[in-house]
Short mmCIF file of C-alpha atoms in Angstrom, two decimals:
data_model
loop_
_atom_site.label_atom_id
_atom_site.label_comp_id
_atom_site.label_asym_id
_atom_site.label_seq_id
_atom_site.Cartn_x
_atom_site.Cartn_y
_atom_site.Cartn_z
CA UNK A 1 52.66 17.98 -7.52
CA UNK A 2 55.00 19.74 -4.88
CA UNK A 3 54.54 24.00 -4.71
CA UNK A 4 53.13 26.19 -2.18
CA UNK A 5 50.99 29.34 -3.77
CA UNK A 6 50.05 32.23 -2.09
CA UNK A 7 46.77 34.05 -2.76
CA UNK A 8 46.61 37.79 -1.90
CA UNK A 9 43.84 38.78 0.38
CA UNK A 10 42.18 41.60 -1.71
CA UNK A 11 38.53 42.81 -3.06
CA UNK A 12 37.89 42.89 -6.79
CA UNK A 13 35.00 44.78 -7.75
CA UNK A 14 33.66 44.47 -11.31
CA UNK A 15 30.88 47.69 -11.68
CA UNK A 16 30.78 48.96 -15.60
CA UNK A 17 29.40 52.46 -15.19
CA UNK A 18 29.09 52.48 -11.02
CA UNK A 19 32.63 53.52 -9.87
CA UNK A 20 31.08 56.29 -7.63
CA UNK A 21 29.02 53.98 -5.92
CA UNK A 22 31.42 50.86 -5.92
CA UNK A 23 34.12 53.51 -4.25
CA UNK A 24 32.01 55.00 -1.65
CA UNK A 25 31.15 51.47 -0.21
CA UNK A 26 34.41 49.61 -0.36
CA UNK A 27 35.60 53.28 1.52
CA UNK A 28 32.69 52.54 4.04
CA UNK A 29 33.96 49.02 4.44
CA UNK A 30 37.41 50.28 5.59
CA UNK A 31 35.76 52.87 8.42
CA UNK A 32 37.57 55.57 6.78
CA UNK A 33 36.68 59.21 6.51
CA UNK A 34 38.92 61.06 5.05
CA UNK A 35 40.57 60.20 1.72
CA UNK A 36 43.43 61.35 -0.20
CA UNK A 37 42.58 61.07 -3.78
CA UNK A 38 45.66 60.84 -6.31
CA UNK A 39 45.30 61.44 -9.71
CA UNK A 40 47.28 62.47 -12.98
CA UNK A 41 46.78 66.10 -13.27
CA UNK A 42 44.90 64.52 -16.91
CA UNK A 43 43.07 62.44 -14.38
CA UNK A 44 41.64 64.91 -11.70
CA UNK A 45 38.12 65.56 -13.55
CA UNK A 46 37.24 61.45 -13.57
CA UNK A 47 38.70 61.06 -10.29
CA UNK A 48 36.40 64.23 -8.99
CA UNK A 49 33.69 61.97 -10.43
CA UNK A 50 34.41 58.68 -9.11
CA UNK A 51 35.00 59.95 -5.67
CA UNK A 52 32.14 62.04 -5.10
CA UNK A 53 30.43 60.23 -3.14
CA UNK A 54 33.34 60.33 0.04
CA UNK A 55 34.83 62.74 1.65
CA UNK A 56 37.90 63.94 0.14
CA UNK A 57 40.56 65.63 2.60
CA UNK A 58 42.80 66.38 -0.53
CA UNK A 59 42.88 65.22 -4.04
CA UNK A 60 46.67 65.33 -5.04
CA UNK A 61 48.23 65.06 -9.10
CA UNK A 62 52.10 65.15 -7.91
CA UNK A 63 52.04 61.63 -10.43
CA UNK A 64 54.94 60.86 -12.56
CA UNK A 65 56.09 57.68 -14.06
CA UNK A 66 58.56 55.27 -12.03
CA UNK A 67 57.72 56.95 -9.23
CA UNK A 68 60.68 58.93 -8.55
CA UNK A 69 61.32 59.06 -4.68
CA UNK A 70 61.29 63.10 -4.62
CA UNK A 71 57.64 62.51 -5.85
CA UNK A 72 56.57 59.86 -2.92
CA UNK A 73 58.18 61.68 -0.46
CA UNK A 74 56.03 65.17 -1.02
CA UNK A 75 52.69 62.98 -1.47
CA UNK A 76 53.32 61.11 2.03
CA UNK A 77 53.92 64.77 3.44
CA UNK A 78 50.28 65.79 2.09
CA UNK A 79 49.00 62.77 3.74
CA UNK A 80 50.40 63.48 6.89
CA UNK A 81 49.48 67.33 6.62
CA UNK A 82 45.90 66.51 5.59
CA UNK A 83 45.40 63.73 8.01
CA UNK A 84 43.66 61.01 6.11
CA UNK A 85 42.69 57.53 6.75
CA UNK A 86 42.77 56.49 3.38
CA UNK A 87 44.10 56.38 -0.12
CA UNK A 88 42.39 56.42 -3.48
CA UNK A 89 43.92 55.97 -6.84
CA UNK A 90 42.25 56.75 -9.86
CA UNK A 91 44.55 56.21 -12.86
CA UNK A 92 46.74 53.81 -14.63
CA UNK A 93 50.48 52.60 -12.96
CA UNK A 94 51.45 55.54 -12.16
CA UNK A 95 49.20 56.86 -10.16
CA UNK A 96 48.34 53.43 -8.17
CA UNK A 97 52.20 53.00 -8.02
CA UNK A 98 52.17 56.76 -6.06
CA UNK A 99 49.53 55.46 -3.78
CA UNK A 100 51.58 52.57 -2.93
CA UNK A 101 54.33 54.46 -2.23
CA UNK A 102 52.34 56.33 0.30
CA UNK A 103 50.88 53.15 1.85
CA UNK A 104 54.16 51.50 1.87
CA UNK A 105 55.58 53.97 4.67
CA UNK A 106 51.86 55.36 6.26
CA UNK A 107 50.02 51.89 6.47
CA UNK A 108 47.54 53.57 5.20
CA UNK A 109 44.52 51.40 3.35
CA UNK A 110 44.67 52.02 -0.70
CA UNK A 111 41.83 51.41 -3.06
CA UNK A 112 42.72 51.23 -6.53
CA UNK A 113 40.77 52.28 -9.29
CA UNK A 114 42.15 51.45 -12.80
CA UNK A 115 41.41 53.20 -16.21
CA UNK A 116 43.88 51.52 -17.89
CA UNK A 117 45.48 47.74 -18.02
CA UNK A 118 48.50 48.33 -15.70
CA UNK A 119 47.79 45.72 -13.83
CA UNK A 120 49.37 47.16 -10.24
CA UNK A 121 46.25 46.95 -8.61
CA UNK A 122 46.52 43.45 -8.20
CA UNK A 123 50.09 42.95 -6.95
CA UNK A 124 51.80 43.60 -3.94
CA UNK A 125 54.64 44.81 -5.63
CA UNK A 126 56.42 48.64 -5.19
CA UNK A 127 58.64 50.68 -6.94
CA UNK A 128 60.72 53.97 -6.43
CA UNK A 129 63.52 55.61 -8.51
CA UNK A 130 66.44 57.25 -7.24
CA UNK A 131 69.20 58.59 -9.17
CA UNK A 132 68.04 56.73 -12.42
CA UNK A 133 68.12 53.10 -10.67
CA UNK A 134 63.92 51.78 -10.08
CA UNK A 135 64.09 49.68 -6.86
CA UNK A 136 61.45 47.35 -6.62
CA UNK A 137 60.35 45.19 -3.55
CA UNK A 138 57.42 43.67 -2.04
CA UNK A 139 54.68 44.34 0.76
CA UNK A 140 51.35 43.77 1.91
CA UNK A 141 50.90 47.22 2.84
CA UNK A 142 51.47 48.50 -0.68
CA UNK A 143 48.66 45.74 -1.92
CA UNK A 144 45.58 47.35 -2.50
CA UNK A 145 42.54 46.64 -0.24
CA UNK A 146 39.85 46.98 -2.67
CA UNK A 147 39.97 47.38 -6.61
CA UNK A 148 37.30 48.94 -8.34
CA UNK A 149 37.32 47.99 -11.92
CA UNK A 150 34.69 50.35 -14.21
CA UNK A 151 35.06 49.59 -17.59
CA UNK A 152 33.54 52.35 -18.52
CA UNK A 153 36.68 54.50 -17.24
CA UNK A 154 38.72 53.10 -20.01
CA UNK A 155 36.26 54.59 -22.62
CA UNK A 156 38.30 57.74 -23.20
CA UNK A 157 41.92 55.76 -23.40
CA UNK A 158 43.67 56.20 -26.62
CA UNK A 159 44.32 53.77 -29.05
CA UNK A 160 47.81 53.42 -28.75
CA UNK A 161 47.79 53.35 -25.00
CA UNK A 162 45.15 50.72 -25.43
CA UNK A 163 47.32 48.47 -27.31
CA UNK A 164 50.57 49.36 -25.47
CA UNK A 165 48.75 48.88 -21.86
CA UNK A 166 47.15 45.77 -22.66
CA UNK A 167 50.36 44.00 -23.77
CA UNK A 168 51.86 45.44 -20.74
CA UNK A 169 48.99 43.25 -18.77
CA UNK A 170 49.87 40.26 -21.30
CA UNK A 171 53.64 40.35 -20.33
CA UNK A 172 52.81 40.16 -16.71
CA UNK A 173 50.95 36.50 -17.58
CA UNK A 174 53.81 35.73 -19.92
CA UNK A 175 56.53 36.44 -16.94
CA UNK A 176 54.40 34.31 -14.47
CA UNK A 177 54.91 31.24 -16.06
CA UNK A 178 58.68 31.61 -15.83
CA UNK A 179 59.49 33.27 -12.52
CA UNK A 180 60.71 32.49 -9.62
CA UNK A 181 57.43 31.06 -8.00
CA UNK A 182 56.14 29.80 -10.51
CA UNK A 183 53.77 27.20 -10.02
CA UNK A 184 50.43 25.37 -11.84
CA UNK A 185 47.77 28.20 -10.07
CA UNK A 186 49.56 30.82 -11.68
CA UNK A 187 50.20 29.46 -14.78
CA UNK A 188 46.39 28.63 -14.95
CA UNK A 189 45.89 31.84 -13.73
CA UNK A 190 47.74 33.10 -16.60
CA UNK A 191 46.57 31.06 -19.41
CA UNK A 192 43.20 32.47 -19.25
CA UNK A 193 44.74 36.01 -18.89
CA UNK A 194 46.52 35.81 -22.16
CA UNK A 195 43.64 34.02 -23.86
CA UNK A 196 41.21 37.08 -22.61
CA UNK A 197 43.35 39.63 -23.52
CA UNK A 198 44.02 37.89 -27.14
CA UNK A 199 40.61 38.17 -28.06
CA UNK A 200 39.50 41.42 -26.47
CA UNK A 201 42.14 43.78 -27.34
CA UNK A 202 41.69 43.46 -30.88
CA UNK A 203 38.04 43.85 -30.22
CA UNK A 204 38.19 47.17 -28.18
CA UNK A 205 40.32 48.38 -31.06
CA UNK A 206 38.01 47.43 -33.52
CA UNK A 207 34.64 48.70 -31.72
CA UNK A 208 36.26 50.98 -29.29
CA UNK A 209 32.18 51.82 -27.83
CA UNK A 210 32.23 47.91 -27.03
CA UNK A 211 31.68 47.89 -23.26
CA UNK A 212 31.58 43.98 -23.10
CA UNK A 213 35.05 43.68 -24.68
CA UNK A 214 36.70 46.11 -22.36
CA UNK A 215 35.35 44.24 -19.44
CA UNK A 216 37.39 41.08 -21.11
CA UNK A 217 40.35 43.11 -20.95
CA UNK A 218 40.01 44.39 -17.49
CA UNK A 219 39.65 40.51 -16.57
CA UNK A 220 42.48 39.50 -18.73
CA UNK A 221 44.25 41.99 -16.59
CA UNK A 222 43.34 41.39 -13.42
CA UNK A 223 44.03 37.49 -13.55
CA UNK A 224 47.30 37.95 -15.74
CA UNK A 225 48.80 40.76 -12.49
CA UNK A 226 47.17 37.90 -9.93
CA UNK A 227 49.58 35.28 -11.22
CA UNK A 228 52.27 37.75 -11.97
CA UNK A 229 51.95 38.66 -8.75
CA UNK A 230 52.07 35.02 -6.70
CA UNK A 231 54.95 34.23 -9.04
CA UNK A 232 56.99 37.32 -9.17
CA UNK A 233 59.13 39.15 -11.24
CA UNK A 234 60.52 37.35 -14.33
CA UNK A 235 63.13 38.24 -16.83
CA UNK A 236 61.42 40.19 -19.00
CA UNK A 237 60.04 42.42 -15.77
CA UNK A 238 64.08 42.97 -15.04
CA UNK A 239 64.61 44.28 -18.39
CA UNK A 240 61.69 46.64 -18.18
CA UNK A 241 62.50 48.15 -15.15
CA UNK A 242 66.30 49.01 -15.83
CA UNK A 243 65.14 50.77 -19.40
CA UNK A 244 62.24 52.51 -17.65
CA UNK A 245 64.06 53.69 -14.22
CA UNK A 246 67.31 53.89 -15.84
CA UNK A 247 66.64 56.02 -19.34
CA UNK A 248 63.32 57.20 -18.39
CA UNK A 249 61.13 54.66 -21.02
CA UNK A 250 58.13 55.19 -20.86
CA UNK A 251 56.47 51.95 -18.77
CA UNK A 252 54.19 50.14 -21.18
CA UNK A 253 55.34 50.93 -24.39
CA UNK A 254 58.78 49.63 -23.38
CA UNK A 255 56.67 46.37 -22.24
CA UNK A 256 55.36 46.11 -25.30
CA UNK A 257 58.55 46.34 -27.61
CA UNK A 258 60.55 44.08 -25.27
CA UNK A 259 57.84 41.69 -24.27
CA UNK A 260 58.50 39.49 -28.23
CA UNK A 261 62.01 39.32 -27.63
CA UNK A 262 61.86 37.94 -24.05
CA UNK A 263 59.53 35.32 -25.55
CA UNK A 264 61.66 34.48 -28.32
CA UNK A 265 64.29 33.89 -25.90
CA UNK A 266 62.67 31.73 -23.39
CA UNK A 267 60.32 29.44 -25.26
CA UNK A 268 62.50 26.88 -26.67
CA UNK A 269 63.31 26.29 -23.36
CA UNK A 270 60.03 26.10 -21.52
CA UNK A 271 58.05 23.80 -23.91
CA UNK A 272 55.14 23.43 -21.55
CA UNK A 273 54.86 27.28 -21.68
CA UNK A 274 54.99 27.16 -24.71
CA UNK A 275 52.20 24.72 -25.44
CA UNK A 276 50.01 26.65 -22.46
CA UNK A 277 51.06 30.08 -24.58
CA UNK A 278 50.18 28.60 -28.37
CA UNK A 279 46.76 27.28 -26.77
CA UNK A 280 45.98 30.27 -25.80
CA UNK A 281 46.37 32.68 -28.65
CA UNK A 282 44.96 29.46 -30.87
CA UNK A 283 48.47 29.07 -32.64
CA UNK A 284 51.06 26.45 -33.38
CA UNK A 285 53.37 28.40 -30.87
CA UNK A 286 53.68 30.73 -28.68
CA UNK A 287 55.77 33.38 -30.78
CA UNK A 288 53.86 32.80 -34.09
CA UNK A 289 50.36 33.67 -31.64
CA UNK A 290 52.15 36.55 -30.32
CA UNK A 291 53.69 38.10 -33.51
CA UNK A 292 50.04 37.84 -35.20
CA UNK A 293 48.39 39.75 -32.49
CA UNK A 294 51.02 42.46 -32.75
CA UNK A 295 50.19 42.67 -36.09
CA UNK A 296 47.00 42.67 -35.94
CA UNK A 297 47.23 45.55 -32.97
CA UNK A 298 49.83 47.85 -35.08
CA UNK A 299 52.00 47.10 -31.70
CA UNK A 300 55.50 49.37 -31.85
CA UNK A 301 58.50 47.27 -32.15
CA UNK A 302 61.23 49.53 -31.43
CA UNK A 303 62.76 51.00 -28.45
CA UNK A 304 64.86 53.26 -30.64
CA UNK A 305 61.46 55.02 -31.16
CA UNK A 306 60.98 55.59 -27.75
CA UNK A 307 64.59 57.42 -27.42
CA UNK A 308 67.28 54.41 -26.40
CA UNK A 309 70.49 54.60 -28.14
CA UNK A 310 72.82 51.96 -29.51
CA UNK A 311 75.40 53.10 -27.48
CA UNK A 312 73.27 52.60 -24.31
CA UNK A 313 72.87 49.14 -24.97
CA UNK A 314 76.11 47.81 -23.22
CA UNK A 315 75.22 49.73 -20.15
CA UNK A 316 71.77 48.55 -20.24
CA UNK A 317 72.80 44.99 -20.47
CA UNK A 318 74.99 45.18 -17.35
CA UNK A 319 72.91 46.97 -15.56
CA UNK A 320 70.23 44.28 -15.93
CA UNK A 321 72.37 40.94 -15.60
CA UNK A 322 72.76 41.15 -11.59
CA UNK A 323 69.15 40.53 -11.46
CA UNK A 324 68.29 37.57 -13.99
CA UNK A 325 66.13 34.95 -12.17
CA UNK A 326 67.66 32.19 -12.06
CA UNK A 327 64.59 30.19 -12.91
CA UNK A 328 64.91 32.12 -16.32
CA UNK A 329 64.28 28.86 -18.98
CA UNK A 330 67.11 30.15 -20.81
CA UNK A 331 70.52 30.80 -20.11
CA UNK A 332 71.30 34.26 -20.03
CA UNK A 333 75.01 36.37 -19.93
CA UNK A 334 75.92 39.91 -20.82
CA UNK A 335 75.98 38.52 -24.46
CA UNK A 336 72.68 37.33 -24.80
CA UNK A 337 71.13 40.67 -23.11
CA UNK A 338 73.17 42.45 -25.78
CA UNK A 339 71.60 40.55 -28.67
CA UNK A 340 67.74 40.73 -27.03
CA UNK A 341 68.35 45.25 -26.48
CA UNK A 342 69.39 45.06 -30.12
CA UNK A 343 66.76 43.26 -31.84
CA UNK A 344 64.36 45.26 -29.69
CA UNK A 345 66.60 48.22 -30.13
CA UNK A 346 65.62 48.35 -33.79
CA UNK A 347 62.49 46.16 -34.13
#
């Protein structure tokens, strides 16, 4: 063997039903006395909860998706005019991606606290949106010092954005294993993410009041982001950001719809993913495991739904092909991104 990995220094708390508490200590653990709380304006009851027990300077719900700059750049004013010493996020992406973009130009500590399968909380990764282009980049400041994971916050998440979320987590193991640092941690790493999230998302749809199976789902999650996260951003990662920063998709949906295609694409090429994929959904391959558990989540299958247009697909495709990995299995030109938007286009 011959690969360096990189582990992120971070604190992953597992407390079903003791947020509150698990928040007011990792808070203490930081010396920090003042918090800015940001929340969905959806969000701002359960985040009142879960941070009741600090002191909150300001709870903010400026949260959009992608993050668009205009939107990072009035919460980092609120930080600075409420003077905090922390961040808390309580929320899915969007809002831990807003408290990364505060943290990114503050330094100030974030603690993430999921209630859905987003997976951001365990990556160092950032992203803002400007003028319809997402820039993405990396930094330790943006990582989050502590992550509280309650599973009992996921309780109230729809069905359909507990299927779309969860395959957003499952795309971030399937990228790992094909990105640019790719290595045999991460695709460990990711292996049991996908295999977790295989068997619990089904079961969370089936017995939604099934505490034990969301738990599986937040651990899928966390370990499928971990590798994701030591390996970086994949093909399939590119694609997603373009549609979602570019023509305003929303995030995991469009993860979901393009996540089949990607595969398709890449696993003739990557056998050993492949056999490390099919393993793990207990298939013959890797696309046969993945179609059945779309099928047997009701997953959506076309970005037409979600409001892309045929005649956006050319633009799409170029706007993506500057950034193809080249560690991407499979070759890839303006053609073949043509043919993957399509199929995904219209399912």
């Amino acid at each position: 063997m011959g690969f360096t990995h990189e582990t992120l220094p971070q604190r992953v708390r597992f407390a079903a039903g003791e947020a509150d508490a698990a928040v007011r200590e990792e808070v203490e653990l930081l010396g920090a006395r003042r918090a800015m709380v940001i929340a969905s304006p959806r969000g701002t009851e359960v985040a009142r909860a879960v941070t009741a027990g600090i002191e909150v300077a300001v709870l903010h719900d400026g949260v959009r998706e992608h993050v668009p700059l205009e939107i990072a750049e009035a919460a980092r004013a609120v930080a600075a005019e409420h003077d905090v010493d922390v961040v808390v996020s309580v929320g899915g992406g969007s809002a831990t991606g807003l408290g990364k973009a505060v943290a990114l130009t503050t330094g100030l500590p974030l603690v993430a606290v999921p209630t859905t399968y987003a997976g951001s909380e365990a990556t160092d990764v950032w992203g803002l949106t400007t003028d319809g282009t997402k820039t993405t980049g990396t930094d330790r400041r943006v990582l989050p010092r502590s992550v509280v994971y309650d599973a009992a916050l996921t309780r109230d998440l729809p069905a359909g954005l507990t299927t779309t979320s969860g395959l957003n987590a499952l795309a971030h193991a399937v990228d790992a294993l094909w990105a640019p640092r790719a290595d045999p941690i991460n695709a460990a790493l990711a292996g049991e993410g996908v295999r977790a999230l295989a068997v619990a998302l089904p079961a969370v749809l089936d017995a939604p009041h099934d505490l034990t199976a969301r738990e599986r789902v937040l651990y899928g999650t966390y370990l499928a982001s971990a590798a994701f996260a030591s390996s970086g951003s994949g093909l399939h990662h590119k694609i997603c950001h373009v549609l979602g920063g570019r023509f305003d998709l929303p995030h995991a949906a469009t993860h979901a719809i393009v996540l089949p295609h990607v595969l398709a694409l890449n696993a003739p090429h990557a056998p050993a993913a492949d056999r490390r994929l099919a393993e793990a959904f207990g298939s013959t391959s890797a696309v046969l495991g993945l179609a059945d558990l779309y099928d047997r989540l009701d997953a959506p299958r076309s970005l037409a739904e979600l409001g892309l247009r045929d005649d956006q697909v050319a633009e799409a495709a170029a706007a993506i092909l500057p950034s193809v990995p080249p560690s991407n299995p499979a070759p890839v030109d303006l053609g073949v991104l043509e043919v993957l938007l399509r199929s995904a286009l219209h399912g």
